XYZ file of N, CA, C and O in Angstrom:
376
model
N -3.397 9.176 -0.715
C -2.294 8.412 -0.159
C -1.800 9.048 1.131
O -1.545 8.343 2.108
N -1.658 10.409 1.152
C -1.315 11.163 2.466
C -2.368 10.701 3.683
O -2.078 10.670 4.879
N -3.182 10.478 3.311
C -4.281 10.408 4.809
C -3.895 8.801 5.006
O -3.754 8.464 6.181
N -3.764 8.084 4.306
C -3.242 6.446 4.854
C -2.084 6.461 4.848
O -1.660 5.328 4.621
N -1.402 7.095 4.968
C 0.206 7.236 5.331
C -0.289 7.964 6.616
O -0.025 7.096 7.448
N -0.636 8.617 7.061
C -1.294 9.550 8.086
C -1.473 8.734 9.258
O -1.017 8.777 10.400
N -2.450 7.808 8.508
C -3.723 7.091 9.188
C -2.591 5.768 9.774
O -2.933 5.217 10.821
N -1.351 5.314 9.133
C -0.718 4.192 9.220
C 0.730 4.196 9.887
O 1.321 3.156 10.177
N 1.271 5.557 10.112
C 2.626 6.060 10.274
C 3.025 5.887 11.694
O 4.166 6.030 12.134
N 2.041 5.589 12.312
C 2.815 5.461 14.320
C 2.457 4.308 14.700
O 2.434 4.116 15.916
N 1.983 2.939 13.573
C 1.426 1.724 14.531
C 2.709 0.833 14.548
O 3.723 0.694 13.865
N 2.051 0.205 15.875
C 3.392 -0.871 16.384
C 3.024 -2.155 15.738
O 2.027 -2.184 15.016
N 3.576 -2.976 15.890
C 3.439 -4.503 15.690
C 1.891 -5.020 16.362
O 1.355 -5.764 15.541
N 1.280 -4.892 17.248
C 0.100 -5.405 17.255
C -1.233 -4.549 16.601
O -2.371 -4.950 16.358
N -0.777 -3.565 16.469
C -1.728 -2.541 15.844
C -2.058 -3.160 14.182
O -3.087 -3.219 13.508
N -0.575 -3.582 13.934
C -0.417 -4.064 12.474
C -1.236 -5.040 12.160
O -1.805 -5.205 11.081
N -1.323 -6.025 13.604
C -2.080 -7.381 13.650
C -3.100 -7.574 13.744
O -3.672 -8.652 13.583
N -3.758 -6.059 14.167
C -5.280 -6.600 14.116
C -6.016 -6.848 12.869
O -5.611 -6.787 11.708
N -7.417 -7.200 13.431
C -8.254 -7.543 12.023
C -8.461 -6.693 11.658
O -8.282 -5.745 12.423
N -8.794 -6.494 10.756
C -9.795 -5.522 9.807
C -10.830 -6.416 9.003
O -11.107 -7.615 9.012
N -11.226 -5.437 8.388
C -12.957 -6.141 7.690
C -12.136 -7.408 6.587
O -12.934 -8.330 6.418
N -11.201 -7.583 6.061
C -11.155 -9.112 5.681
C -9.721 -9.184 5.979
O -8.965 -8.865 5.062
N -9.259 -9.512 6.997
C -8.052 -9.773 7.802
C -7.119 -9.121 8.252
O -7.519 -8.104 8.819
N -6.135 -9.236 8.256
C -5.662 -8.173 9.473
C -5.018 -6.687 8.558
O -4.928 -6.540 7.339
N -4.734 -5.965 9.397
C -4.319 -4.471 8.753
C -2.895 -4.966 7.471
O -2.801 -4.889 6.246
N -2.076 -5.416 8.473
C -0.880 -5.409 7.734
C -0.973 -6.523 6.370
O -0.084 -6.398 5.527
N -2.122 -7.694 6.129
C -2.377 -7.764 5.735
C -2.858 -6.988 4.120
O -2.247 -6.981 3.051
N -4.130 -6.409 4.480
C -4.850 -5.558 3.561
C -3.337 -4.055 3.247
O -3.262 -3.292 2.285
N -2.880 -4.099 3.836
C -1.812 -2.759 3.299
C -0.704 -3.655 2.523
O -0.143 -3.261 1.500
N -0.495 -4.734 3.051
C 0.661 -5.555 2.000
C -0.320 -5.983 0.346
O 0.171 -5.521 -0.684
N -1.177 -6.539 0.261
C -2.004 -6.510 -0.912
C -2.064 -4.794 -1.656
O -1.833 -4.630 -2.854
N -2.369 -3.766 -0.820
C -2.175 -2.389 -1.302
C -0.881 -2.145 -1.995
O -0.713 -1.841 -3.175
N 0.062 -2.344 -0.999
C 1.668 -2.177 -1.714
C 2.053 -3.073 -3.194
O 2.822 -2.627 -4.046
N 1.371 -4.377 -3.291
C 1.521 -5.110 -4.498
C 0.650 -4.644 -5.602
O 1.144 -4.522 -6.722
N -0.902 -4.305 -5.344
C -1.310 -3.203 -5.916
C -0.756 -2.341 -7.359
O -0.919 -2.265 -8.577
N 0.149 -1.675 -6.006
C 0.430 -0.238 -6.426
C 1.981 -0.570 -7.343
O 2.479 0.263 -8.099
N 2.447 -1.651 -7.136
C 3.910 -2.451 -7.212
C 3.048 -2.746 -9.144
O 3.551 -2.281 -10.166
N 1.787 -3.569 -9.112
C 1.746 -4.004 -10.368
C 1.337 -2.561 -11.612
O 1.557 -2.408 -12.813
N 0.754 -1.841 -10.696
C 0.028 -0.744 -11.740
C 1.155 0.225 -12.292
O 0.864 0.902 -13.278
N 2.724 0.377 -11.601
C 3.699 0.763 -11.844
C 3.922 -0.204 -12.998
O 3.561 0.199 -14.104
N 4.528 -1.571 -12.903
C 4.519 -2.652 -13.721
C 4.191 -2.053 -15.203
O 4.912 -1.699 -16.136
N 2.719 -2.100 -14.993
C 1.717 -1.913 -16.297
C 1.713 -0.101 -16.876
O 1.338 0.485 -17.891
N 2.125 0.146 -16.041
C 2.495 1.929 -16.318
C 3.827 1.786 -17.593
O 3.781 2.169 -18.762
N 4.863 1.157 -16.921
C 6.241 1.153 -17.339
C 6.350 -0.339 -18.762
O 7.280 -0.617 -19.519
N 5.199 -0.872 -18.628
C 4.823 -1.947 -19.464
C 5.983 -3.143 -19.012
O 6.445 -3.589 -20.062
N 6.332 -3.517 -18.355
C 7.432 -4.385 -17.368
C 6.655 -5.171 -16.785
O 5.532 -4.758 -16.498
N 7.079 -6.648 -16.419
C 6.501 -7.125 -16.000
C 6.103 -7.155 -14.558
O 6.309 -6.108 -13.945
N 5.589 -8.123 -13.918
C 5.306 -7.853 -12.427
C 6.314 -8.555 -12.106
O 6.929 -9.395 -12.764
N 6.560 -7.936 -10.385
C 6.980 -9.061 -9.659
C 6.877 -8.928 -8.257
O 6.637 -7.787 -7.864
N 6.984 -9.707 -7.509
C 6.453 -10.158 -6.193
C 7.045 -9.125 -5.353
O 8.267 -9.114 -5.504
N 6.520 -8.024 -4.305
C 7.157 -7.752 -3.796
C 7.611 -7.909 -2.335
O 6.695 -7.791 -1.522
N 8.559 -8.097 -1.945
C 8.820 -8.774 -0.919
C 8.446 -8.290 0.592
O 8.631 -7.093 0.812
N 7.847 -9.242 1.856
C 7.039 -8.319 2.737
C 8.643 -8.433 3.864
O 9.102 -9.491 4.294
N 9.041 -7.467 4.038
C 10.399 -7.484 5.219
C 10.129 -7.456 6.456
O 10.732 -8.245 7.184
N 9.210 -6.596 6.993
C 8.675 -6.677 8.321
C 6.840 -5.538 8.071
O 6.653 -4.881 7.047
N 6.167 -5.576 8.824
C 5.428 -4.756 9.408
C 5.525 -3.704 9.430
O 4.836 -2.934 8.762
N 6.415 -3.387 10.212
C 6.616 -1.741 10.230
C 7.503 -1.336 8.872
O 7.914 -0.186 8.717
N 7.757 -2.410 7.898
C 8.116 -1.346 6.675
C 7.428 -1.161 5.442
O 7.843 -0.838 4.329
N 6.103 -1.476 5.937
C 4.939 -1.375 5.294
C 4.570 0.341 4.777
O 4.121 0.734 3.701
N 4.907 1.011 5.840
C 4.556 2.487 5.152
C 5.829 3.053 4.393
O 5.662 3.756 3.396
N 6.947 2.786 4.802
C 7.821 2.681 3.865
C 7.737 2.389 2.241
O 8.119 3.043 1.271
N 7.152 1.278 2.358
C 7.187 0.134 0.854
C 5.611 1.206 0.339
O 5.487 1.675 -0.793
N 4.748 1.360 1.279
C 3.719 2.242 0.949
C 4.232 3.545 -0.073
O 3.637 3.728 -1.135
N 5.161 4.261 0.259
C 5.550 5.814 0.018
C 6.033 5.804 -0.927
O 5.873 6.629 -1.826
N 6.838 4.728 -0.934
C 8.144 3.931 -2.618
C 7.511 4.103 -3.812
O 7.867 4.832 -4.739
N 6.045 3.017 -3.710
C 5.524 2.501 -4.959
C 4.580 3.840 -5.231
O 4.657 4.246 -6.391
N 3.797 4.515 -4.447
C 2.994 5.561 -4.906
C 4.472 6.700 -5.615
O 4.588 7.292 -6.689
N 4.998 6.635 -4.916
C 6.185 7.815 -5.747
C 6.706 6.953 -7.321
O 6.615 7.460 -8.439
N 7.191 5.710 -7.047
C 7.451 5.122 -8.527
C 6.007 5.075 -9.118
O 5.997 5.360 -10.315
N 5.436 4.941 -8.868
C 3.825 4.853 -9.940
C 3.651 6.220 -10.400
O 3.289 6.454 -11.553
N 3.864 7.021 -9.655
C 3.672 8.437 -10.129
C 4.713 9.209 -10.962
O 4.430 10.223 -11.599
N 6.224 8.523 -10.896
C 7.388 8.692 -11.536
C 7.269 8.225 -12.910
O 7.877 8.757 -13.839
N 6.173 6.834 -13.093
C 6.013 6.115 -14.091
C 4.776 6.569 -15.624
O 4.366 6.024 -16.648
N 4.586 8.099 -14.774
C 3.502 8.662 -15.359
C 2.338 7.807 -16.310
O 2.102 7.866 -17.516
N 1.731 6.995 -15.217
C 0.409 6.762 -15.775
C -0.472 6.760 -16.356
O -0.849 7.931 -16.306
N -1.118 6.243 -16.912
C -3.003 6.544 -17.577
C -3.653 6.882 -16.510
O -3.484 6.469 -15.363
N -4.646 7.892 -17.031
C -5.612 8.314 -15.777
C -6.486 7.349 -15.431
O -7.183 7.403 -14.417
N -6.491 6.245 -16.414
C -7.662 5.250 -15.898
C -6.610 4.068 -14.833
O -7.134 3.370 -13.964
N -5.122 4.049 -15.124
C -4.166 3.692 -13.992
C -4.126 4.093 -12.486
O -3.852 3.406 -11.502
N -4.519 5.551 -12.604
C -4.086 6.845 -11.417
C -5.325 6.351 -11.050
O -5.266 5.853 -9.926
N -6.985 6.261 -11.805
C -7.816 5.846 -10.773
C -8.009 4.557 -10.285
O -8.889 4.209 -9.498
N -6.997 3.749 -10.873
C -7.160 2.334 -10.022
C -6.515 2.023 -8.814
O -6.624 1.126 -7.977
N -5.490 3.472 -9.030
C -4.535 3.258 -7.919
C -5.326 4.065 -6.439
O -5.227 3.928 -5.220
N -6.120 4.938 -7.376
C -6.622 5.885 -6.111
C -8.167 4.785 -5.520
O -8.520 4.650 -4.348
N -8.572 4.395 -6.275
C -9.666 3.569 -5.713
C -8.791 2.367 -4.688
O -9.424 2.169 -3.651
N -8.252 2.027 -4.725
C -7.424 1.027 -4.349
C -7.235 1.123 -2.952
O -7.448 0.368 -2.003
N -6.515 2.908 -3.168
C -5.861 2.992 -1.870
C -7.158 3.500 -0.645
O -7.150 3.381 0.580
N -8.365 4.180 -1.714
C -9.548 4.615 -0.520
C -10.323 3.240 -0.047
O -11.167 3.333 0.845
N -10.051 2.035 -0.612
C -10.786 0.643 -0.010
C -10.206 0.397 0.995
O -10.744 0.105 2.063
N -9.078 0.479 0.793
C -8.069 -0.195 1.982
C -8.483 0.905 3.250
O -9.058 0.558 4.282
N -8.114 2.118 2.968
C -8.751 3.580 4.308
C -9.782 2.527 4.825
O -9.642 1.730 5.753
N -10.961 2.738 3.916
C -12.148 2.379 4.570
C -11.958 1.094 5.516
O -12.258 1.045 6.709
N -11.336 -0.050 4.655
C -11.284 -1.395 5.313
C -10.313 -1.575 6.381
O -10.338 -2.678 6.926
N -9.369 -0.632 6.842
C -8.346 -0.238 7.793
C -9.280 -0.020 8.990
O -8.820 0.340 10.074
């Protein structure tokens, strides 16, 4: 999670907009954040719910939240690796 917080922490609004390998960045990192939003969910056995996109740039924000509540929510390791596979697709597809 540190290296895509890394990798994501100084872009502006068009940086956000570009493509990536199946649509744009801010895109593929908002699907990441819901992700990480449901596997908390299923950690805490609660249901899901939508989480809301506010702008672009509070994408690494909403990024930092849910990996800290998912990890607050102490997980299954087969949780922790869905979350970690998750977040190295998105690296790659970034």
């Amino acid at each position: 999670m540190e290296r895509l917080l890394t990798q994501v922490h100084h872009w502006d609004e068009p940086r956000w907009r570009a493509t990536a390998t199946t649509g744009t960045r801010s895109q593929l990192v908002r699907d990441l954040v819901q992700r990480l939003a449901d596997l908390s969910a299923e950690a805490e056995s609660r249901p899901t719910r939508q989480v809301p996109h506010i702008h672009d740039l509070v994408l690494r924000d909403q990024l930092r939240v849910l990996a800290d509540d998912l990890l607050a929510a102490a997980p299954s390791a087969a949780l922790l690796t869905q979350a970690t596979t998750a977040v190295d697709e998105t690296r790659r597809a970034l």
